[in-house]
PDB file of C-alpha atoms and ligand atoms in Angstrom:
ATOM      1  CA  MET R   1     -47.331 108.165  78.683  1.00  0.00           C
ATOM      2  CA  LYS R   2     -47.548 104.690  77.258  1.00  0.00           C
ATOM      3  CA  GLU R   3     -50.329 102.532  78.733  1.00  0.00           C
ATOM      4  CA  SER R   4     -49.648  98.817  78.757  1.00  0.00           C
ATOM      5  CA  ILE R   5     -51.496  95.632  79.677  1.00  0.00           C
ATOM      6  CA  VAL R   6     -49.907  92.683  81.451  1.00  0.00           C
ATOM      7  CA  LEU R   7     -51.041  89.109  80.861  1.00  0.00           C
ATOM      8  CA  PHE R   8     -50.067  87.232  84.004  1.00  0.00           C
ATOM      9  CA  GLY R   9     -50.214  83.577  85.025  1.00  0.00           C
ATOM     10  CA  PRO R  10     -48.359  80.312  85.577  1.00  0.00           C
ATOM     11  CA  PRO R  11     -46.760  78.327  82.740  1.00  0.00           C
ATOM     12  CA  GLY R  12     -49.445  76.927  80.459  1.00  0.00           C
ATOM     13  CA  ALA R  13     -52.151  79.259  81.815  1.00  0.00           C
ATOM     14  CA  GLY R  14     -53.105  80.296  78.274  1.00  0.00           C
ATOM     15  CA  LYS R  15     -51.244  83.610  78.006  1.00  0.00           C
ATOM     16  CA  GLY R  16     -49.998  82.986  74.463  1.00  0.00           C
ATOM     17  CA  THR R  17     -53.349  81.517  73.404  1.00  0.00           C
ATOM     18  CA  GLN R  18     -55.312  84.596  74.535  1.00  0.00           C
ATOM     19  CA  ALA R  19     -52.766  87.253  73.530  1.00  0.00           C
ATOM     20  CA  GLU R  20     -53.938  87.574  69.914  1.00  0.00           C
ATOM     21  CA  LEU R  21     -57.502  88.339  71.017  1.00  0.00           C
ATOM     22  CA  ILE R  22     -56.339  91.067  73.413  1.00  0.00           C
ATOM     23  CA  SER R  23     -54.094  92.565  70.736  1.00  0.00           C
ATOM     24  CA  GLU R  24     -57.065  92.692  68.362  1.00  0.00           C
ATOM     25  CA  LEU R  25     -59.288  94.296  71.001  1.00  0.00           C
ATOM     26  CA  THR R  26     -56.797  96.930  72.084  1.00  0.00           C
ATOM     27  CA  GLY R  27     -54.521  97.420  69.071  1.00  0.00           C
ATOM     28  CA  LYS R  28     -51.523  96.843  71.316  1.00  0.00           C
ATOM     29  CA  PRO R  29     -48.785  94.545  69.969  1.00  0.00           C
ATOM     30  CA  GLN R  30     -47.981  91.365  71.896  1.00  0.00           C
ATOM     31  CA  VAL R  31     -44.586  91.435  73.565  1.00  0.00           C
ATOM     32  CA  SER R  32     -43.714  87.944  74.770  1.00  0.00           C
ATOM     33  CA  THR R  33     -40.360  87.654  76.523  1.00  0.00           C
ATOM     34  CA  GLY R  34     -40.550  83.864  76.073  1.00  0.00           C
ATOM     35  CA  ASP R  35     -40.905  84.227  72.282  1.00  0.00           C
ATOM     36  CA  MET R  36     -38.137  86.864  72.152  1.00  0.00           C
ATOM     37  CA  LEU R  37     -35.801  84.610  74.126  1.00  0.00           C
ATOM     38  CA  ARG R  38     -36.593  81.563  71.956  1.00  0.00           C
ATOM     39  CA  LYS R  39     -35.791  83.655  68.864  1.00  0.00           C
ATOM     40  CA  ALA R  40     -32.448  84.652  70.426  1.00  0.00           C
ATOM     41  CA  VAL R  41     -31.730  80.985  71.219  1.00  0.00           C
ATOM     42  CA  SER R  42     -32.438  79.891  67.640  1.00  0.00           C
ATOM     43  CA  ASP R  43     -30.324  82.777  66.278  1.00  0.00           C
ATOM     44  CA  LYS R  44     -27.510  81.638  68.620  1.00  0.00           C
ATOM     45  CA  SER R  45     -26.918  85.247  69.668  1.00  0.00           C
ATOM     46  CA  GLN R  46     -24.837  85.990  72.774  1.00  0.00           C
ATOM     47  CA  LEU R  47     -28.045  86.670  74.694  1.00  0.00           C
ATOM     48  CA  GLY R  48     -29.599  83.440  73.411  1.00  0.00           C
ATOM     49  CA  ILE R  49     -26.613  81.348  74.477  1.00  0.00           C
ATOM     50  CA  GLU R  50     -26.743  82.849  77.966  1.00  0.00           C
ATOM     51  CA  ALA R  51     -30.549  82.577  78.317  1.00  0.00           C
ATOM     52  CA  LYS R  52     -30.737  78.959  77.076  1.00  0.00           C
ATOM     53  CA  LYS R  53     -29.044  77.605  80.212  1.00  0.00           C
ATOM     54  CA  TYR R  54     -31.832  78.971  82.371  1.00  0.00           C
ATOM     55  CA  MET R  55     -34.735  78.225  80.040  1.00  0.00           C
ATOM     56  CA  ASP R  56     -33.782  74.582  79.527  1.00  0.00           C
ATOM     57  CA  SER R  57     -33.765  74.009  83.258  1.00  0.00           C
ATOM     58  CA  GLY R  58     -37.013  75.896  83.917  1.00  0.00           C
ATOM     59  CA  LEU R  59     -35.373  78.780  85.780  1.00  0.00           C
ATOM     60  CA  LEU R  60     -36.044  82.481  85.291  1.00  0.00           C
ATOM     61  CA  VAL R  61     -33.533  84.317  83.126  1.00  0.00           C
ATOM     62  CA  PRO R  62     -31.751  87.000  85.235  1.00  0.00           C
ATOM     63  CA  ASP R  63     -33.619  90.301  85.583  1.00  0.00           C
ATOM     64  CA  ASN R  64     -30.908  92.481  83.996  1.00  0.00           C
ATOM     65  CA  ILE R  65     -31.051  90.505  80.722  1.00  0.00           C
ATOM     66  CA  ILE R  66     -34.846  90.698  80.576  1.00  0.00           C
ATOM     67  CA  ILE R  67     -35.015  94.394  81.456  1.00  0.00           C
ATOM     68  CA  ASP R  68     -32.536  95.308  78.685  1.00  0.00           C
ATOM     69  CA  LEU R  69     -34.544  93.256  76.216  1.00  0.00           C
ATOM     70  CA  ILE R  70     -37.753  95.084  77.146  1.00  0.00           C
ATOM     71  CA  LYS R  71     -36.167  98.547  77.148  1.00  0.00           C
ATOM     72  CA  ASN R  72     -34.971  97.981  73.580  1.00  0.00           C
ATOM     73  CA  ARG R  73     -38.309  96.553  72.485  1.00  0.00           C
ATOM     74  CA  LEU R  74     -40.259  99.527  73.854  1.00  0.00           C
ATOM     75  CA  GLU R  75     -38.179 101.888  71.767  1.00  0.00           C
ATOM     76  CA  GLU R  76     -39.681 100.413  68.617  1.00  0.00           C
ATOM     77  CA  LYS R  77     -42.282 102.473  66.771  1.00  0.00           C
ATOM     78  CA  ASP R  78     -45.236 100.131  67.270  1.00  0.00           C
ATOM     79  CA  SER R  79     -45.091 100.498  71.049  1.00  0.00           C
ATOM     80  CA  VAL R  80     -45.771 104.244  71.265  1.00  0.00           C
ATOM     81  CA  SER R  81     -49.180 103.737  72.834  1.00  0.00           C
ATOM     82  CA  GLY R  82     -48.155 100.816  74.993  1.00  0.00           C
ATOM     83  CA  VAL R  83     -48.026  97.056  74.485  1.00  0.00           C
ATOM     84  CA  LEU R  84     -49.484  93.796  75.706  1.00  0.00           C
ATOM     85  CA  PHE R  85     -46.913  91.977  77.815  1.00  0.00           C
ATOM     86  CA  ASP R  86     -47.084  88.166  77.823  1.00  0.00           C
ATOM     87  CA  GLY R  87     -44.856  86.539  80.434  1.00  0.00           C
ATOM     88  CA  PHE R  88     -43.348  89.807  81.645  1.00  0.00           C
ATOM     89  CA  PRO R  89     -42.835  91.068  84.322  1.00  0.00           C
ATOM     90  CA  ARG R  90     -42.172  87.967  86.436  1.00  0.00           C
ATOM     91  CA  THR R  91     -40.441  89.450  89.459  1.00  0.00           C
ATOM     92  CA  ILE R  92     -41.162  92.531  91.558  1.00  0.00           C
ATOM     93  CA  HIS R  93     -37.839  93.980  90.434  1.00  0.00           C
ATOM     94  CA  GLN R  94     -38.831  93.643  86.754  1.00  0.00           C
ATOM     95  CA  ALA R  95     -42.158  95.351  87.543  1.00  0.00           C
ATOM     96  CA  GLU R  96     -40.458  98.237  89.334  1.00  0.00           C
ATOM     97  CA  GLU R  97     -38.162  98.781  86.363  1.00  0.00           C
ATOM     98  CA  LEU R  98     -41.132  98.583  84.002  1.00  0.00           C
ATOM     99  CA  ASP R  99     -42.934 101.338  85.900  1.00  0.00           C
ATOM    100  CA  LYS R 100     -40.107 103.667  84.849  1.00  0.00           C
ATOM    101  CA  ILE R 101     -40.867 103.198  81.152  1.00  0.00           C
ATOM    102  CA  THR R 102     -44.596 102.529  80.819  1.00  0.00           C
ATOM    103  CA  GLU R 103     -47.776 102.763  82.848  1.00  0.00           C
ATOM    104  CA  VAL R 104     -49.318  99.371  83.597  1.00  0.00           C
ATOM    105  CA  LYS R 105     -53.035  99.954  83.205  1.00  0.00           C
ATOM    106  CA  VAL R 106     -54.378  96.490  84.000  1.00  0.00           C
ATOM    107  CA  VAL R 107     -53.026  93.038  84.848  1.00  0.00           C
ATOM    108  CA  ILE R 108     -55.113  90.149  83.515  1.00  0.00           C
ATOM    109  CA  SER R 109     -54.342  87.191  85.764  1.00  0.00           C
ATOM    110  CA  LEU R 110     -55.220  83.746  84.381  1.00  0.00           C
ATOM    111  CA  ILE R 111     -55.849  81.291  87.199  1.00  0.00           C
ATOM    112  CA  VAL R 112     -55.267  77.602  86.487  1.00  0.00           C
ATOM    113  CA  PRO R 113     -54.611  74.980  89.185  1.00  0.00           C
ATOM    114  CA  ASP R 114     -51.184  73.298  89.146  1.00  0.00           C
ATOM    115  CA  GLU R 115     -52.768  69.853  88.522  1.00  0.00           C
ATOM    116  CA  GLU R 116     -53.940  70.973  85.072  1.00  0.00           C
ATOM    117  CA  ILE R 117     -50.692  72.604  84.041  1.00  0.00           C
ATOM    118  CA  VAL R 118     -48.623  69.488  83.330  1.00  0.00           C
ATOM    119  CA  GLU R 119     -51.189  68.011  80.929  1.00  0.00           C
ATOM    120  CA  ARG R 120     -51.472  71.332  79.094  1.00  0.00           C
ATOM    121  CA  ILE R 121     -47.732  71.743  78.729  1.00  0.00           C
ATOM    122  CA  VAL R 122     -46.867  68.190  77.739  1.00  0.00           C
ATOM    123  CA  GLY R 123     -49.652  68.150  75.106  1.00  0.00           C
ATOM    124  CA  ARG R 124     -48.765  71.533  73.604  1.00  0.00           C
ATOM    125  CA  ARG R 125     -47.626  71.698  69.987  1.00  0.00           C
ATOM    126  CA  MET R 126     -46.361  74.804  68.191  1.00  0.00           C
ATOM    127  CA  ASP R 127     -46.480  75.709  64.515  1.00  0.00           C
ATOM    128  CA  PRO R 128     -43.010  77.143  63.759  1.00  0.00           C
ATOM    129  CA  LYS R 129     -44.337  78.743  60.561  1.00  0.00           C
ATOM    130  CA  THR R 130     -47.112  80.848  62.128  1.00  0.00           C
ATOM    131  CA  GLY R 131     -46.371  80.703  65.873  1.00  0.00           C
ATOM    132  CA  ASP R 132     -49.853  79.234  66.452  1.00  0.00           C
ATOM    133  CA  ILE R 133     -50.350  77.242  69.646  1.00  0.00           C
ATOM    134  CA  TYR R 134     -52.227  73.926  69.726  1.00  0.00           C
ATOM    135  CA  HIS R 135     -52.942  71.120  72.145  1.00  0.00           C
ATOM    136  CA  ILE R 136     -53.253  67.489  71.111  1.00  0.00           C
ATOM    137  CA  SER R 137     -56.561  67.142  73.033  1.00  0.00           C
ATOM    138  CA  PHE R 138     -57.820  70.627  73.979  1.00  0.00           C
ATOM    139  CA  ASN R 139     -57.104  72.495  70.738  1.00  0.00           C
ATOM    140  CA  PRO R 140     -56.171  69.926  68.091  1.00  0.00           C
ATOM    141  CA  PRO R 141     -54.257  71.166  65.033  1.00  0.00           C
ATOM    142  CA  PRO R 142     -55.612  70.759  61.492  1.00  0.00           C
ATOM    143  CA  GLU R 143     -54.459  67.444  59.984  1.00  0.00           C
ATOM    144  CA  GLU R 144     -52.632  69.110  57.061  1.00  0.00           C
ATOM    145  CA  ILE R 145     -50.132  70.939  59.292  1.00  0.00           C
ATOM    146  CA  SER R 146     -49.553  68.216  61.877  1.00  0.00           C
ATOM    147  CA  HIS R 147     -46.310  67.068  60.164  1.00  0.00           C
ATOM    148  CA  ARG R 148     -44.560  70.383  60.830  1.00  0.00           C
ATOM    149  CA  LEU R 149     -45.559  70.918  64.467  1.00  0.00           C
ATOM    150  CA  ILE R 150     -42.876  71.036  67.126  1.00  0.00           C
ATOM    151  CA  GLN R 151     -42.651  70.690  70.899  1.00  0.00           C
ATOM    152  CA  ARG R 152     -40.825  73.298  72.962  1.00  0.00           C
ATOM    153  CA  LYS R 153     -37.588  72.047  74.503  1.00  0.00           C
ATOM    154  CA  ASP R 154     -38.807  73.074  77.988  1.00  0.00           C
ATOM    155  CA  ASP R 155     -42.169  71.309  77.625  1.00  0.00           C
ATOM    156  CA  THR R 156     -41.183  68.134  79.455  1.00  0.00           C
ATOM    157  CA  GLU R 157     -42.810  66.933  82.646  1.00  0.00           C
ATOM    158  CA  GLU R 158     -39.571  67.377  84.582  1.00  0.00           C
ATOM    159  CA  THR R 159     -38.900  70.948  83.401  1.00  0.00           C
ATOM    160  CA  VAL R 160     -42.474  72.013  83.952  1.00  0.00           C
ATOM    161  CA  MET R 161     -42.235  71.076  87.640  1.00  0.00           C
ATOM    162  CA  GLN R 162     -39.256  73.436  87.969  1.00  0.00           C
ATOM    163  CA  ARG R 163     -41.087  76.145  85.996  1.00  0.00           C
ATOM    164  CA  LEU R 164     -43.989  75.827  88.443  1.00  0.00           C
ATOM    165  CA  THR R 165     -41.601  76.107  91.396  1.00  0.00           C
ATOM    166  CA  SER R 166     -40.045  79.255  89.866  1.00  0.00           C
ATOM    167  CA  TYR R 167     -43.550  80.631  89.350  1.00  0.00           C
ATOM    168  CA  HIS R 168     -44.642  80.052  92.941  1.00  0.00           C
ATOM    169  CA  GLU R 169     -41.428  81.360  94.487  1.00  0.00           C
ATOM    170  CA  GLN R 170     -40.627  84.353  92.273  1.00  0.00           C
ATOM    171  CA  THR R 171     -43.655  85.323  90.203  1.00  0.00           C
ATOM    172  CA  LYS R 172     -46.724  84.714  92.360  1.00  0.00           C
ATOM    173  CA  PRO R 173     -45.682  87.422  94.883  1.00  0.00           C
ATOM    174  CA  LEU R 174     -45.817  89.870  91.974  1.00  0.00           C
ATOM    175  CA  GLY R 175     -49.522  89.050  91.571  1.00  0.00           C
ATOM    176  CA  GLU R 176     -50.047  90.111  95.188  1.00  0.00           C
ATOM    177  CA  TRP R 177     -48.021  93.285  94.523  1.00  0.00           C
ATOM    178  CA  TYR R 178     -50.333  94.225  91.634  1.00  0.00           C
ATOM    179  CA  GLU R 179     -53.385  93.265  93.680  1.00  0.00           C
ATOM    180  CA  LYS R 180     -52.412  95.825  96.336  1.00  0.00           C
ATOM    181  CA  GLN R 181     -52.264  98.413  93.564  1.00  0.00           C
ATOM    182  CA  GLU R 182     -55.786  97.376  92.487  1.00  0.00           C
ATOM    183  CA  LYS R 183     -54.602  96.507  89.001  1.00  0.00           C
ATOM    184  CA  LEU R 184     -55.128  92.752  89.129  1.00  0.00           C
ATOM    185  CA  VAL R 185     -58.157  91.292  87.344  1.00  0.00           C
ATOM    186  CA  PRO R 186     -58.453  87.549  88.100  1.00  0.00           C
ATOM    187  CA  ILE R 187     -59.901  85.403  85.294  1.00  0.00           C
ATOM    188  CA  LYS R 188     -60.772  81.723  85.676  1.00  0.00           C
ATOM    189  CA  GLY R 189     -58.375  80.119  83.194  1.00  0.00           C
ATOM    190  CA  ASN R 190     -59.638  76.539  83.375  1.00  0.00           C
ATOM    191  CA  GLU R 191     -62.705  77.053  81.215  1.00  0.00           C
ATOM    192  CA  THR R 192     -62.713  76.466  77.453  1.00  0.00           C
ATOM    193  CA  ILE R 193     -60.477  78.731  75.340  1.00  0.00           C
ATOM    194  CA  GLU R 194     -63.611  80.527  74.035  1.00  0.00           C
ATOM    195  CA  GLU R 195     -65.025  81.097  77.524  1.00  0.00           C
ATOM    196  CA  VAL R 196     -61.740  82.452  78.837  1.00  0.00           C
ATOM    197  CA  GLY R 197     -61.628  84.770  75.799  1.00  0.00           C
ATOM    198  CA  LYS R 198     -65.114  86.093  76.577  1.00  0.00           C
ATOM    199  CA  ALA R 199     -64.220  86.784  80.202  1.00  0.00           C
ATOM    200  CA  ILE R 200     -61.082  88.635  79.091  1.00  0.00           C
ATOM    201  CA  SER R 201     -63.021  90.708  76.529  1.00  0.00           C
ATOM    202  CA  ALA R 202     -65.500  91.747  79.227  1.00  0.00           C
ATOM    203  CA  ALA R 203     -62.687  92.711  81.596  1.00  0.00           C
ATOM    204  CA  ILE R 204     -60.800  94.674  78.933  1.00  0.00           C
ATOM    205  CA  SER R 205     -63.858  96.642  77.837  1.00  0.00           C
ATOM    206  CA  LYS R 206     -64.064  98.195  81.312  1.00  0.00           C
ATOM    207  CA  PHE R 207     -60.597  99.643  80.950  1.00  0.00           C
ATOM    208  CA  ARG R 208     -60.958 101.252  77.547  1.00  0.00           C
TER     209      ARG R 208
HETATM  210  P1  AP5 E   1     -42.626  81.542  78.418  1.00  0.00           P
HETATM  211  O1  AP5 E   1     -42.510  81.189  76.996  1.00  0.00           O
HETATM  212  O2  AP5 E   1     -43.264  82.813  78.792  1.00  0.00           O
HETATM  213  O3  AP5 E   1     -43.308  80.314  79.167  1.00  0.00           O
HETATM  214  P2  AP5 E   1     -44.345  80.256  80.396  1.00  0.00           P
HETATM  215  O4  AP5 E   1     -44.568  81.450  81.198  1.00  0.00           O
HETATM  216  O5  AP5 E   1     -43.907  79.053  81.124  1.00  0.00           O
HETATM  217  O6  AP5 E   1     -45.714  80.137  79.701  1.00  0.00           O
HETATM  218  P3  AP5 E   1     -46.074  79.247  78.497  1.00  0.00           P
HETATM  219  O7  AP5 E   1     -45.719  79.909  77.222  1.00  0.00           O
HETATM  220  O8  AP5 E   1     -45.574  77.849  78.733  1.00  0.00           O
HETATM  221  O9  AP5 E   1     -47.663  79.151  78.685  1.00  0.00           O
HETATM  222  P4  AP5 E   1     -48.822  80.131  78.211  1.00  0.00           P
HETATM  223  O10 AP5 E   1     -49.446  80.735  79.416  1.00  0.00           O
HETATM  224  O11 AP5 E   1     -48.395  81.031  77.120  1.00  0.00           O
HETATM  225  O12 AP5 E   1     -49.844  79.021  77.672  1.00  0.00           O
HETATM  226  P5  AP5 E   1     -50.301  78.658  76.182  1.00  0.00           P
HETATM  227  O13 AP5 E   1     -51.287  79.678  75.684  1.00  0.00           O
HETATM  228  O14 AP5 E   1     -49.157  78.309  75.328  1.00  0.00           O
HETATM  229  O15 AP5 E   1     -41.155  81.522  79.073  1.00  0.00           O
HETATM  230  C1  AP5 E   1     -40.270  80.462  78.811  1.00  0.00           C
HETATM  231  C2  AP5 E   1     -38.997  80.642  79.623  1.00  0.00           C
HETATM  232  O16 AP5 E   1     -38.340  81.869  79.247  1.00  0.00           O
HETATM  233  C3  AP5 E   1     -39.189  80.760  81.135  1.00  0.00           C
HETATM  234  O17 AP5 E   1     -39.238  79.498  81.767  1.00  0.00           O
HETATM  235  C4  AP5 E   1     -37.949  81.568  81.546  1.00  0.00           C
HETATM  236  O18 AP5 E   1     -36.804  80.735  81.570  1.00  0.00           O
HETATM  237  C5  AP5 E   1     -37.782  82.535  80.379  1.00  0.00           C
HETATM  238  N1  AP5 E   1     -38.500  83.809  80.588  1.00  0.00           N
HETATM  239  C6  AP5 E   1     -39.538  84.310  79.837  1.00  0.00           C
HETATM  240  N2  AP5 E   1     -39.933  85.492  80.302  1.00  0.00           N
HETATM  241  C7  AP5 E   1     -39.164  85.775  81.376  1.00  0.00           C
HETATM  242  C8  AP5 E   1     -39.117  86.852  82.297  1.00  0.00           C
HETATM  243  N3  AP5 E   1     -39.965  87.899  82.213  1.00  0.00           N
HETATM  244  N4  AP5 E   1     -38.190  86.795  83.286  1.00  0.00           N
HETATM  245  C9  AP5 E   1     -37.322  85.768  83.392  1.00  0.00           C
HETATM  246  N5  AP5 E   1     -37.320  84.706  82.556  1.00  0.00           N
HETATM  247  C10 AP5 E   1     -38.228  84.711  81.553  1.00  0.00           C
HETATM  248  O19 AP5 E   1     -51.170  77.324  76.502  1.00  0.00           O
HETATM  249  C11 AP5 E   1     -50.529  76.153  76.983  1.00  0.00           C
HETATM  250  C12 AP5 E   1     -51.263  74.921  76.413  1.00  0.00           C
HETATM  251  O20 AP5 E   1     -52.582  74.856  76.952  1.00  0.00           O
HETATM  252  C13 AP5 E   1     -51.426  74.947  74.892  1.00  0.00           C
HETATM  253  O21 AP5 E   1     -51.286  73.657  74.393  1.00  0.00           O
HETATM  254  C14 AP5 E   1     -52.852  75.486  74.697  1.00  0.00           C
HETATM  255  O22 AP5 E   1     -53.436  74.997  73.500  1.00  0.00           O
HETATM  256  C15 AP5 E   1     -53.549  74.919  75.922  1.00  0.00           C
HETATM  257  N6  AP5 E   1     -54.621  75.802  76.411  1.00  0.00           N
HETATM  258  C16 AP5 E   1     -54.620  77.162  76.457  1.00  0.00           C
HETATM  259  N7  AP5 E   1     -55.779  77.599  76.991  1.00  0.00           N
HETATM  260  C17 AP5 E   1     -56.507  76.489  77.299  1.00  0.00           C
HETATM  261  C18 AP5 E   1     -57.796  76.297  77.881  1.00  0.00           C
HETATM  262  N8  AP5 E   1     -58.559  77.333  78.267  1.00  0.00           N
HETATM  263  N9  AP5 E   1     -58.231  75.013  78.065  1.00  0.00           N
HETATM  264  C19 AP5 E   1     -57.457  73.964  77.686  1.00  0.00           C
HETATM  265  N10 AP5 E   1     -56.226  74.082  77.127  1.00  0.00           N
HETATM  266  C20 AP5 E   1     -55.770  75.349  76.925  1.00  0.00           C
HETATM  267 MG1   MG E   2     -46.546  81.462  76.182  1.00  0.00          MG
END
């Protein structure tokens, strides 16, 4: 059976930032539902048009849409030995459906206090060419690419408060669900990017 890893945490916890490292360590491709949805929005597909309403207001996209997206993605060739999920699952229902198609081996949970989230989100910049993630203070981009960087539409102070509410109400209970199954590995996410990476590497090596 496929063995997958889940990267879990609130908005701005550093899931996207750390995903590349975990993919390198494990050989598992990153599957980010946020990135997949943003692609659908920019393609103006039916799914993108539907999802945009929720994303722009900081709400979770309905489970049935997300589960279909993941089922299709896991049929692709590169996922035969499992994947690294970033931002999925986010509800207990999504996790129960996931258990039918892959075995979740470990859940890396990045812990960052709410007070630090807003500054991280509002200062985030994305490189649309490479998908690289920067922060104006914590991970400044190279000068030569700064002209092409963009801000995500949902990275406003107002939307992030709603995203945090959605996280606490709908996603945090899933952390407790995985904890009961002894799959949750908490990692302190408010250290430097390098230090968080080291802690993740150490945790991952125990599961290989
Ligand atoms: P998604 O794109 O997944 O957004 P999110 O969960 O809110 O997480 P982010 O991508 O904002 O944060 P991140 O943890 O990846 O942090 P990052 O590494 O970028 O989802 C977007 C929307 O899509 C959702 O709101 C929802 O509507 C929908 N959606 C997606 N999946 C869904 C699902 N499964 N079910 C239902 N709906 C779904 O880092 C953030 C910033 O901090 C960056 O600037 C970075 O440089 C900086 N940073 C990172 N690490 C550190 C560090 N250690 N110290 C200082 N700064 C750091
Ligand atoms: Mg992300």
